[in-house]
Tab-separated table of C-alpha atoms and ligand atoms in Angstrom:
chain	number	residue	atom	x	y	z
A	13	UNK	CA	9.582	-11.663	11.476
A	14	UNK	CA	11.612	-8.745	13.242
A	15	UNK	CA	10.680	-5.269	13.864
A	16	UNK	CA	10.500	-2.405	11.624
A	17	UNK	CA	13.716	-1.009	12.020
A	18	UNK	CA	12.743	2.844	13.430
A	19	UNK	CA	14.817	4.827	10.113
A	20	UNK	CA	14.774	3.284	7.369
A	21	UNK	CA	17.926	2.953	5.534
A	22	UNK	CA	18.278	5.550	2.155
A	23	UNK	CA	17.129	3.694	-1.360
A	24	UNK	CA	13.860	1.895	-0.008
A	25	UNK	CA	11.044	4.163	1.229
A	26	UNK	CA	6.921	3.119	1.361
A	27	UNK	CA	5.572	0.536	-1.619
A	28	UNK	CA	4.920	2.807	-4.121
A	29	UNK	CA	7.550	5.284	-3.915
A	30	UNK	CA	8.978	4.852	-7.318
A	31	UNK	CA	7.697	4.475	-10.718
A	32	UNK	CA	5.047	2.355	-9.271
A	33	UNK	CA	2.992	5.099	-7.549
A	34	UNK	CA	3.772	8.140	-9.809
A	35	UNK	CA	3.453	5.900	-13.596
A	36	UNK	CA	0.237	6.713	-15.347
A	37	UNK	CA	-1.211	3.570	-15.114
A	38	UNK	CA	-2.843	3.696	-18.590
A	39	UNK	CA	-3.588	-0.358	-19.572
A	40	UNK	CA	-3.859	-0.995	-23.007
A	41	UNK	CA	-4.985	-4.823	-24.517
A	42	UNK	CA	-3.390	-4.854	-28.280
A	43	UNK	CA	-0.309	-2.261	-27.898
A	44	UNK	CA	2.437	-4.693	-27.799
A	45	UNK	CA	1.314	-6.864	-30.128
A	46	UNK	CA	4.350	-6.515	-33.030
A	47	UNK	CA	6.217	-8.492	-29.893
A	48	UNK	CA	4.696	-12.021	-29.416
A	49	UNK	CA	6.408	-12.663	-26.307
A	50	UNK	CA	5.003	-9.564	-25.032
A	51	UNK	CA	1.755	-8.953	-26.285
A	52	UNK	CA	1.181	-12.803	-24.237
A	53	UNK	CA	1.870	-10.955	-21.226
A	54	UNK	CA	-0.214	-7.546	-21.619
A	55	UNK	CA	-2.989	-9.653	-23.553
A	56	UNK	CA	-3.247	-12.005	-20.370
A	57	UNK	CA	-2.475	-8.716	-17.973
A	58	UNK	CA	-5.026	-6.486	-19.785
A	59	UNK	CA	-7.671	-10.072	-19.001
A	60	UNK	CA	-6.379	-9.721	-15.230
A	61	UNK	CA	-6.758	-6.307	-14.360
A	62	UNK	CA	-10.471	-6.503	-15.201
A	63	UNK	CA	-10.493	-9.507	-12.956
A	64	UNK	CA	-8.732	-7.622	-10.536
A	65	UNK	CA	-10.942	-5.036	-10.246
A	66	UNK	CA	-14.466	-7.324	-10.348
A	67	UNK	CA	-12.897	-8.967	-7.556
A	68	UNK	CA	-10.841	-5.812	-5.466
A	69	UNK	CA	-14.037	-2.683	-6.580
A	70	UNK	CA	-11.086	-1.718	-8.520
A	71	UNK	CA	-13.307	1.148	-9.359
A	72	UNK	CA	-13.861	2.910	-6.610
A	73	UNK	CA	-11.051	1.002	-4.788
A	74	UNK	CA	-8.354	2.043	-7.467
A	75	UNK	CA	-9.796	3.747	-9.876
A	76	UNK	CA	-9.959	1.381	-12.714
A	77	UNK	CA	-11.942	2.125	-15.621
A	78	UNK	CA	-12.194	1.798	-19.955
A	79	UNK	CA	-11.133	4.440	-21.709
A	80	UNK	CA	-11.325	6.385	-24.717
A	81	UNK	CA	-7.426	6.980	-26.157
A	82	UNK	CA	-7.104	9.653	-29.103
A	83	UNK	CA	-3.666	10.810	-30.555
A	84	UNK	CA	-3.330	14.736	-30.653
A	85	UNK	CA	-1.350	16.628	-32.704
A	86	UNK	CA	-0.552	20.237	-30.696
A	87	UNK	CA	0.358	22.801	-32.988
A	88	UNK	CA	4.189	24.588	-32.243
A	89	UNK	CA	2.411	28.017	-32.674
A	90	UNK	CA	-0.297	30.027	-30.563
A	91	UNK	CA	-3.799	28.584	-30.443
A	92	UNK	CA	-5.965	30.298	-33.271
A	93	UNK	CA	-9.267	31.106	-32.053
A	94	UNK	CA	-12.086	30.218	-32.822
A	95	UNK	CA	-11.128	26.369	-34.702
A	96	UNK	CA	-14.843	24.390	-35.430
A	97	UNK	CA	-14.655	21.735	-32.254
A	98	UNK	CA	-13.880	18.387	-34.277
A	99	UNK	CA	-16.216	15.935	-32.911
A	100	UNK	CA	-13.820	13.384	-32.175
A	101	UNK	CA	-12.956	16.262	-29.430
A	102	UNK	CA	-14.473	15.978	-26.167
A	103	UNK	CA	-15.364	19.225	-24.999
A	104	UNK	CA	-12.639	20.579	-22.813
A	105	UNK	CA	-9.827	19.793	-24.894
A	106	UNK	CA	-9.593	22.701	-26.402
A	107	UNK	CA	-10.420	22.821	-30.422
A	108	UNK	CA	-7.847	24.738	-31.532
A	109	UNK	CA	-4.986	22.428	-29.280
A	110	UNK	CA	-5.300	19.421	-32.863
A	111	UNK	CA	-3.753	20.985	-35.665
A	112	UNK	CA	-5.031	17.827	-37.619
A	113	UNK	CA	-8.058	15.780	-36.825
A	114	UNK	CA	-7.851	13.268	-33.967
A	115	UNK	CA	-6.716	10.209	-34.359
A	116	UNK	CA	-8.474	7.287	-32.292
A	117	UNK	CA	-5.752	4.735	-30.930
A	118	UNK	CA	-8.062	3.068	-28.182
A	119	UNK	CA	-11.212	1.898	-27.472
A	120	UNK	CA	-13.367	0.892	-24.056
A	121	UNK	CA	-12.957	-2.414	-24.772
A	122	UNK	CA	-9.210	-1.594	-25.663
A	123	UNK	CA	-8.308	0.760	-23.584
A	124	UNK	CA	-8.226	1.616	-19.236
A	125	UNK	CA	-6.921	2.796	-16.763
A	126	UNK	CA	-5.713	3.045	-13.560
A	127	UNK	CA	-4.410	5.102	-10.327
A	128	UNK	CA	-1.038	3.307	-9.735
A	129	UNK	CA	0.373	3.802	-6.343
A	130	UNK	CA	-3.736	3.182	-5.537
A	131	UNK	CA	-3.483	-0.101	-7.043
A	132	UNK	CA	-0.042	-1.388	-5.755
A	133	UNK	CA	-1.680	-0.455	-2.091
A	134	UNK	CA	-4.550	-2.119	-3.423
A	135	UNK	CA	-3.413	-5.533	-4.722
A	136	UNK	CA	-0.812	-5.697	-1.415
A	137	UNK	CA	-3.155	-5.312	0.977
A	138	UNK	CA	-5.176	-8.250	-1.143
A	139	UNK	CA	-2.972	-10.303	-0.961
A	140	UNK	CA	-2.229	-10.378	3.538
A	141	UNK	CA	1.202	-9.779	2.981
A	142	UNK	CA	4.231	-8.693	6.460
A	143	UNK	CA	5.420	-5.914	4.693
A	144	UNK	CA	9.017	-4.564	6.141
A	145	UNK	CA	10.404	-1.643	4.748
A	146	UNK	CA	14.288	-2.523	4.670
A	147	UNK	CA	17.481	-2.544	1.985
A	148	UNK	CA	18.598	-5.292	1.154
A	149	UNK	CA	22.125	-4.988	0.271
A	150	UNK	CA	22.857	-8.955	-0.558
A	151	UNK	CA	21.067	-11.980	-1.529
A	152	UNK	CA	22.443	-14.632	0.271
A	153	UNK	CA	22.987	-18.322	-0.900
A	154	UNK	CA	23.419	-21.735	0.476
A	155	UNK	CA	26.657	-23.607	-0.240
A	156	UNK	CA	24.518	-25.794	-3.060
A	157	UNK	CA	23.729	-22.945	-4.628
A	158	UNK	CA	20.101	-22.806	-2.865
A	159	UNK	CA	18.880	-19.551	-1.882
A	160	UNK	CA	18.799	-18.650	1.488
A	161	UNK	CA	17.673	-15.455	2.344
A	162	UNK	CA	18.449	-11.943	1.980
A	163	UNK	CA	21.264	-9.391	4.234
A	164	UNK	CA	19.290	-5.965	5.292
A	165	UNK	CA	21.131	-3.622	6.098
A	166	UNK	CA	21.487	-2.758	9.364
A	167	UNK	CA	20.004	-5.412	10.970
A	168	UNK	CA	21.729	-8.722	12.522
A	169	UNK	CA	21.913	-12.022	10.365
A	170	UNK	CA	19.844	-13.331	7.790
A	171	UNK	CA	16.309	-12.481	6.669
A	172	UNK	CA	15.335	-16.653	5.626
A	173	UNK	CA	13.658	-17.213	2.821
A	174	UNK	CA	12.794	-20.716	1.078
A	175	UNK	CA	12.158	-17.766	-2.522
A	176	UNK	CA	13.272	-14.679	-2.607
A	177	UNK	CA	11.520	-12.115	-5.580
A	178	UNK	CA	14.010	-9.473	-6.915
A	179	UNK	CA	11.983	-6.792	-7.849
A	180	UNK	CA	13.772	-3.609	-7.710
A	181	UNK	CA	13.164	-1.623	-11.233
A	182	UNK	CA	16.266	1.068	-11.534
A	183	UNK	CA	17.794	0.108	-8.244
A	184	UNK	CA	17.988	-3.988	-9.461
A	185	UNK	CA	21.588	-3.737	-11.408
A	186	UNK	CA	23.125	-2.402	-7.412
A	187	UNK	CA	22.684	-6.006	-6.354
A	188	UNK	CA	25.739	-8.424	-7.387
A	189	UNK	CA	23.037	-11.185	-7.714
A	190	UNK	CA	22.105	-9.156	-10.760
A	191	UNK	CA	25.048	-7.488	-12.500
A	192	UNK	CA	26.383	-10.807	-12.685
A	193	UNK	CA	23.682	-11.035	-15.253
A	194	UNK	CA	22.305	-8.497	-16.630
A	195	UNK	CA	22.024	-4.543	-16.681
A	196	UNK	CA	18.778	-1.943	-15.772
A	197	UNK	CA	19.179	1.606	-16.685
A	198	UNK	CA	16.926	4.422	-15.728
A	199	UNK	CA	14.945	6.536	-17.634
A	200	UNK	CA	14.121	10.000	-15.750
A	201	UNK	CA	10.586	11.052	-16.666
A	202	UNK	CA	8.766	13.858	-15.280
A	203	UNK	CA	4.788	14.112	-14.391
A	204	UNK	CA	2.444	16.548	-13.117
A	205	UNK	CA	-1.021	16.154	-11.257
A	206	UNK	CA	-3.023	18.890	-11.312
A	207	UNK	CA	-6.484	19.472	-10.484
A	208	UNK	CA	-8.533	21.223	-13.201
A	209	UNK	CA	-10.824	24.193	-13.484
A	210	UNK	CA	-14.407	22.380	-12.960
A	211	UNK	CA	-13.454	18.934	-12.708
A	212	UNK	CA	-16.980	17.807	-13.542
A	213	UNK	CA	-16.263	18.363	-17.084
A	214	UNK	CA	-12.799	16.294	-17.665
A	215	UNK	CA	-14.336	12.671	-18.787
A	216	UNK	CA	-12.601	9.672	-19.570
A	217	UNK	CA	-10.400	9.835	-22.366
A	218	UNK	CA	-6.098	9.466	-22.377
A	219	UNK	CA	-4.850	11.499	-25.199
A	220	UNK	CA	-1.554	10.779	-26.280
A	221	UNK	CA	0.197	14.054	-27.764
A	222	UNK	CA	2.914	14.965	-30.153
A	223	UNK	CA	4.075	18.084	-30.138
A	224	UNK	CA	7.431	20.090	-31.031
A	225	UNK	CA	8.060	22.790	-28.626
A	226	UNK	CA	9.683	25.579	-31.605
A	227	UNK	CA	10.728	25.139	-35.618
A	228	UNK	CA	13.572	22.215	-35.376
A	229	UNK	CA	13.557	21.244	-31.592
A	230	UNK	CA	13.151	17.248	-30.568
A	231	UNK	CA	9.532	16.377	-31.254
A	232	UNK	CA	7.363	15.433	-27.863
A	233	UNK	CA	4.970	12.827	-27.287
A	234	UNK	CA	3.602	13.398	-24.095
A	235	UNK	CA	0.269	11.816	-22.244
A	236	UNK	CA	-2.153	12.773	-20.197
A	237	UNK	CA	-4.865	10.782	-18.286
A	238	UNK	CA	-7.629	12.438	-16.909
A	239	UNK	CA	-8.498	9.987	-13.712
A	240	UNK	CA	-11.879	9.454	-12.080
A	241	UNK	CA	-10.981	11.660	-7.943
A	242	UNK	CA	-11.083	14.373	-11.280
A	243	UNK	CA	-6.932	15.205	-10.711
A	244	UNK	CA	-5.580	15.047	-14.291
A	245	UNK	CA	-2.017	13.316	-14.969
A	246	UNK	CA	0.395	14.894	-17.740
A	247	UNK	CA	3.989	13.154	-17.627
A	248	UNK	CA	6.580	13.158	-20.252
A	249	UNK	CA	10.172	15.113	-20.905
A	250	UNK	CA	12.465	12.233	-20.234
A	251	UNK	CA	15.884	11.655	-20.648
A	252	UNK	CA	18.386	8.063	-20.023
A	253	UNK	CA	19.731	8.523	-16.344
A	254	UNK	CA	20.072	6.173	-13.456
A	255	UNK	CA	18.333	6.499	-10.853
A	256	UNK	CA	19.663	8.689	-7.979
A	257	UNK	CA	20.446	5.881	-4.209
A	258	UNK	CA	17.767	7.140	-2.810
A	259	UNK	CA	14.293	7.513	-4.166
A	260	UNK	CA	13.845	10.106	-1.534
A	261	UNK	CA	16.023	12.089	-3.175
A	262	UNK	CA	14.493	12.281	-6.805
A	263	UNK	CA	12.752	15.481	-8.106
A	264	UNK	CA	11.338	16.861	-11.314
A	265	UNK	CA	13.398	19.136	-13.579
A	266	UNK	CA	12.087	22.476	-13.531
A	267	UNK	CA	12.332	23.640	-17.360
A	268	UNK	CA	11.186	20.163	-17.727
A	269	UNK	CA	8.408	20.022	-15.051
A	270	UNK	CA	7.527	23.844	-16.569
A	271	UNK	CA	7.021	22.352	-20.110
A	272	UNK	CA	4.656	19.462	-19.352
A	273	UNK	CA	2.212	23.076	-17.710
A	274	UNK	CA	2.597	24.801	-20.630
A	275	UNK	CA	1.191	21.803	-23.287
A	276	UNK	CA	-1.219	21.012	-20.604
A	277	UNK	CA	-2.204	24.660	-20.823
A	278	UNK	CA	-2.351	24.089	-24.271
A	279	UNK	CA	-4.002	20.923	-24.586
A	280	UNK	CA	-7.369	22.833	-22.362
A	281	UNK	CA	-7.508	25.969	-21.131
A	282	UNK	CA	-9.037	24.098	-17.726
A	283	UNK	CA	-5.899	22.656	-16.935
A	284	UNK	CA	-4.114	26.506	-17.217
A	285	UNK	CA	-3.089	27.531	-13.547
A	286	UNK	CA	-4.041	30.970	-14.591
A	287	UNK	CA	-7.175	29.874	-15.085
A	288	UNK	CA	-8.188	28.404	-11.579
A	289	UNK	CA	-6.499	25.161	-12.307
A	290	UNK	CA	-4.185	24.258	-8.981
A	291	UNK	CA	-1.130	22.046	-8.804
A	292	UNK	CA	-1.288	18.723	-6.857
A	293	UNK	CA	1.680	17.777	-7.416
A	294	UNK	CA	4.990	17.666	-10.025
A	295	UNK	CA	6.999	14.852	-9.643
A	296	UNK	CA	9.530	12.430	-11.547
A	297	UNK	CA	10.565	8.613	-11.376
A	298	UNK	CA	12.636	5.874	-13.292
A	299	UNK	CA	11.520	3.251	-15.460
A	300	UNK	CA	13.141	0.393	-15.422
A	301	UNK	CA	14.904	-0.471	-18.615
A	302	UNK	CA	16.792	-3.421	-20.108
A	303	UNK	CA	19.592	-3.816	-22.941
A	304	UNK	CA	17.024	-5.680	-25.253
A	305	UNK	CA	13.485	-4.302	-24.656
A	306	UNK	CA	11.976	-7.331	-23.037
A	307	UNK	CA	11.700	-7.153	-19.447
A	308	UNK	CA	13.493	-10.016	-17.238
A	309	UNK	CA	11.491	-11.979	-15.622
A	310	UNK	CA	11.968	-15.768	-13.849
A	311	UNK	CA	14.740	-18.061	-11.878
A	312	UNK	CA	18.212	-16.209	-11.752
A	313	UNK	CA	20.381	-18.391	-13.054
A	314	UNK	CA	22.802	-20.179	-10.624
A	315	UNK	CA	20.538	-19.203	-7.499
A	316	UNK	CA	17.989	-21.645	-6.744
A	317	UNK	CA	15.423	-20.206	-5.296
A	318	UNK	CA	15.769	-16.432	-6.787
A	319	UNK	CA	13.625	-14.875	-9.029
A	320	UNK	CA	13.302	-11.024	-10.604
A	321	UNK	CA	11.171	-9.538	-12.384
A	322	UNK	CA	12.227	-6.359	-13.343
A	323	UNK	CA	12.514	-3.766	-17.345
A	324	UNK	CA	9.518	-2.865	-17.381
A	325	UNK	CA	9.550	0.048	-18.861
A	326	UNK	CA	6.503	1.962	-20.002
A	327	UNK	CA	4.499	-1.324	-19.247
A	328	UNK	CA	5.206	-1.985	-15.478
A	329	UNK	CA	1.514	-1.095	-14.405
A	330	UNK	CA	-0.021	-2.746	-17.259
A	331	UNK	CA	2.050	-6.325	-17.430
A	332	UNK	CA	2.370	-6.623	-13.602
A	333	UNK	CA	-0.626	-8.749	-13.291
A	334	UNK	CA	0.469	-11.674	-15.070
A	335	UNK	CA	3.921	-10.986	-13.859
A	336	UNK	CA	2.765	-11.618	-10.360
A	337	UNK	CA	0.858	-15.013	-11.858
A	338	UNK	CA	3.166	-16.700	-14.307
A	339	UNK	CA	6.386	-15.629	-11.147
A	340	UNK	CA	3.938	-17.278	-8.601
A	341	UNK	CA	3.281	-20.444	-10.986
A	342	UNK	CA	7.278	-21.092	-11.703
A	343	UNK	CA	7.901	-20.852	-8.066
A	344	UNK	CA	4.993	-23.068	-6.955
A	345	UNK	CA	4.383	-25.461	-9.437
A	346	UNK	CA	8.041	-24.827	-11.691
A	347	UNK	CA	6.271	-23.821	-14.450
A	348	UNK	CA	4.387	-21.030	-15.757
A	349	UNK	CA	0.963	-21.161	-16.886
A	350	UNK	CA	-0.433	-17.993	-17.537
A	351	UNK	CA	2.267	-16.855	-20.764
A	352	UNK	CA	5.659	-18.523	-20.645
A	353	UNK	CA	8.019	-16.547	-19.265
A	354	UNK	CA	10.952	-18.106	-21.819
A	355	UNK	CA	11.585	-14.536	-23.565
A	356	UNK	CA	12.414	-12.869	-20.396
A	357	UNK	CA	14.557	-15.324	-18.996
A	358	UNK	CA	17.252	-13.987	-17.170
A	359	UNK	CA	18.966	-17.416	-18.287
A	360	UNK	CA	18.932	-15.323	-22.403
A	361	UNK	CA	21.854	-12.465	-21.631
A	362	UNK	CA	24.270	-15.701	-20.124
A	363	UNK	CA	23.086	-17.439	-23.618
A	364	UNK	CA	24.265	-14.699	-25.722
A	365	UNK	CA	27.367	-13.746	-23.110
A	366	UNK	CA	28.532	-17.637	-24.602
A	367	UNK	CA	27.754	-16.935	-28.446
A	368	UNK	CA	29.854	-14.632	-28.714
B	71	FAD	C1	6.536	9.212	-15.602
B	71	FAD	C2	5.824	7.446	-16.100
B	71	FAD	C3	4.722	6.734	-16.853
B	71	FAD	C4	4.434	5.583	-16.543
B	71	FAD	N1	3.355	5.247	-16.708
B	71	FAD	C5	3.228	3.788	-17.435
B	71	FAD	C6	1.825	3.954	-17.853
B	71	FAD	O1	0.684	4.585	-17.819
B	71	FAD	N2	1.347	2.131	-18.266
B	71	FAD	C7	2.559	0.985	-17.281
B	71	FAD	O2	1.388	0.689	-17.570
B	71	FAD	N3	3.033	1.296	-17.137
B	71	FAD	C8	3.826	3.159	-17.010
B	71	FAD	N4	4.758	3.760	-16.401
B	71	FAD	C9	5.920	2.708	-16.162
B	71	FAD	C10	6.112	1.064	-14.753
B	71	FAD	O3	5.272	2.819	-14.100
B	71	FAD	C11	7.150	1.235	-14.440
B	71	FAD	O4	7.674	-0.285	-15.521
B	71	FAD	C12	6.748	-0.011	-12.866
B	71	FAD	O5	6.112	0.842	-12.052
B	71	FAD	C13	7.746	-0.502	-12.912
B	71	FAD	O6	8.196	-1.108	-11.536
B	71	FAD	P1	9.079	-1.926	-10.745
B	71	FAD	O7	8.021	-2.404	-9.446
B	71	FAD	O8	10.060	-2.410	-10.852
B	71	FAD	O9	10.039	-0.638	-9.849
B	71	FAD	P2	9.416	0.932	-8.859
B	71	FAD	O10	8.565	0.989	-9.186
B	71	FAD	O11	10.402	1.585	-9.764
B	71	FAD	O12	10.080	-0.220	-8.019
B	71	FAD	C14	10.934	-0.474	-6.607
B	71	FAD	C15	11.033	-0.234	-5.662
B	71	FAD	O13	12.266	-1.238	-5.468
B	71	FAD	C16	12.673	-0.523	-4.111
B	71	FAD	N5	14.227	-0.766	-3.979
B	71	FAD	C17	15.515	-0.916	-5.023
B	71	FAD	N6	15.802	-1.430	-4.902
B	71	FAD	C18	15.807	-1.921	-2.986
B	71	FAD	C19	16.935	-2.598	-2.015
B	71	FAD	N7	18.040	-3.234	-2.815
B	71	FAD	N8	15.832	-3.094	-1.175
B	71	FAD	C20	14.851	-2.834	-1.249
B	71	FAD	N9	14.057	-2.020	-2.038
B	71	FAD	C21	14.652	-1.682	-2.863
B	71	FAD	C22	12.203	1.370	-4.504
B	71	FAD	O14	12.760	1.590	-3.128
B	71	FAD	C23	10.670	0.736	-5.048
B	71	FAD	O15	10.146	1.154	-4.080
B	71	FAD	C24	5.380	4.549	-16.606
B	71	FAD	C25	6.549	4.897	-15.962
B	71	FAD	C26	6.774	6.389	-15.985
B	71	FAD	C27	8.058	6.725	-15.297
């Protein structure tokens, strides 16, 4: 393979520079059960995460661990000191952070987590793949309709390939071969990573919050994920917005980051910067979304050997393993066994268009 260009062109960056590095990394066995096709993908992925963690030493390599998961309604007004602690609330969560009794959403049997960036890099390293950083400008197709490879910005000729898999997240629609078939949009979401005061007190509890900053204001639903490294990740504050061309230019908006800090401080004094917590990161990234809410996984209609895997929205870390396994089976054996990919086929968009 040719040498890596000295200065990578725009719109590309190191693996896991986007959502796959900045996500929460929360995994759930049965939270997609209301949609049968997604349920199969999620359940297969949850099991594969466990197997991958066993074979790649995921606990040490990328923070894989089962977690307790709670739902907490954070009060809008200033917390009243002296509230008695609820037995379900872990000790590091301030008793007054929950306006109502917390609800159990998941147990260590049904919910888990990974550090998404470390997970992505660990799986990539284990694959033995050679990584070339560059911006794919187009998919090159032979006269007989079979893929020939990809044209990469700043490089002469075509990078030959028997099979091309387009996993471009919210940038998927920038390539014509995808744009002609389906629409992939972006949702910008923010996150902060904190080094808490007394990290040894933070237990493996994922928290799904509901919080109304003021009467009549939009309800917010941030999420809090303590990590085995001691860091605590908090995300939320999303809005519809297409990703900019260059991932390196994505930054968090000041108000959204400030709101996440405010919420973190309401949940736990361990997470208040005024009380000793330190800021590790303040960032944003984009969820890749589709028009029907289902991911797009399969062969692109009309281009034999060109595949796509995108549109996983808020479940791309969970659903990555079964997506990868099923695509590999489709490419090598002509049929996916791990999960049925029919519902995720990109061809569904063309069928719907022809019915109209
Ligand atoms: C705040 C937040 C929290 C989340 N939390 C969770 C969670 O807890 N659990 C969960 O399961 N999911 C979560 N998600 C969702 C998950 O992060 C995404 O679904 C997933 O990471 C998408 O992966 P992807 O590979 O499709 O896209 P990305 O991770 O965005 O990767 C796309 C890559 O393609 C590259 N690229 C784009 N165009 C080109 C081109 N032309 N040539 C070459 N490269 C190109 C980009 O540089 C980028 O590296 C979260 C997402 C966000 C935003």
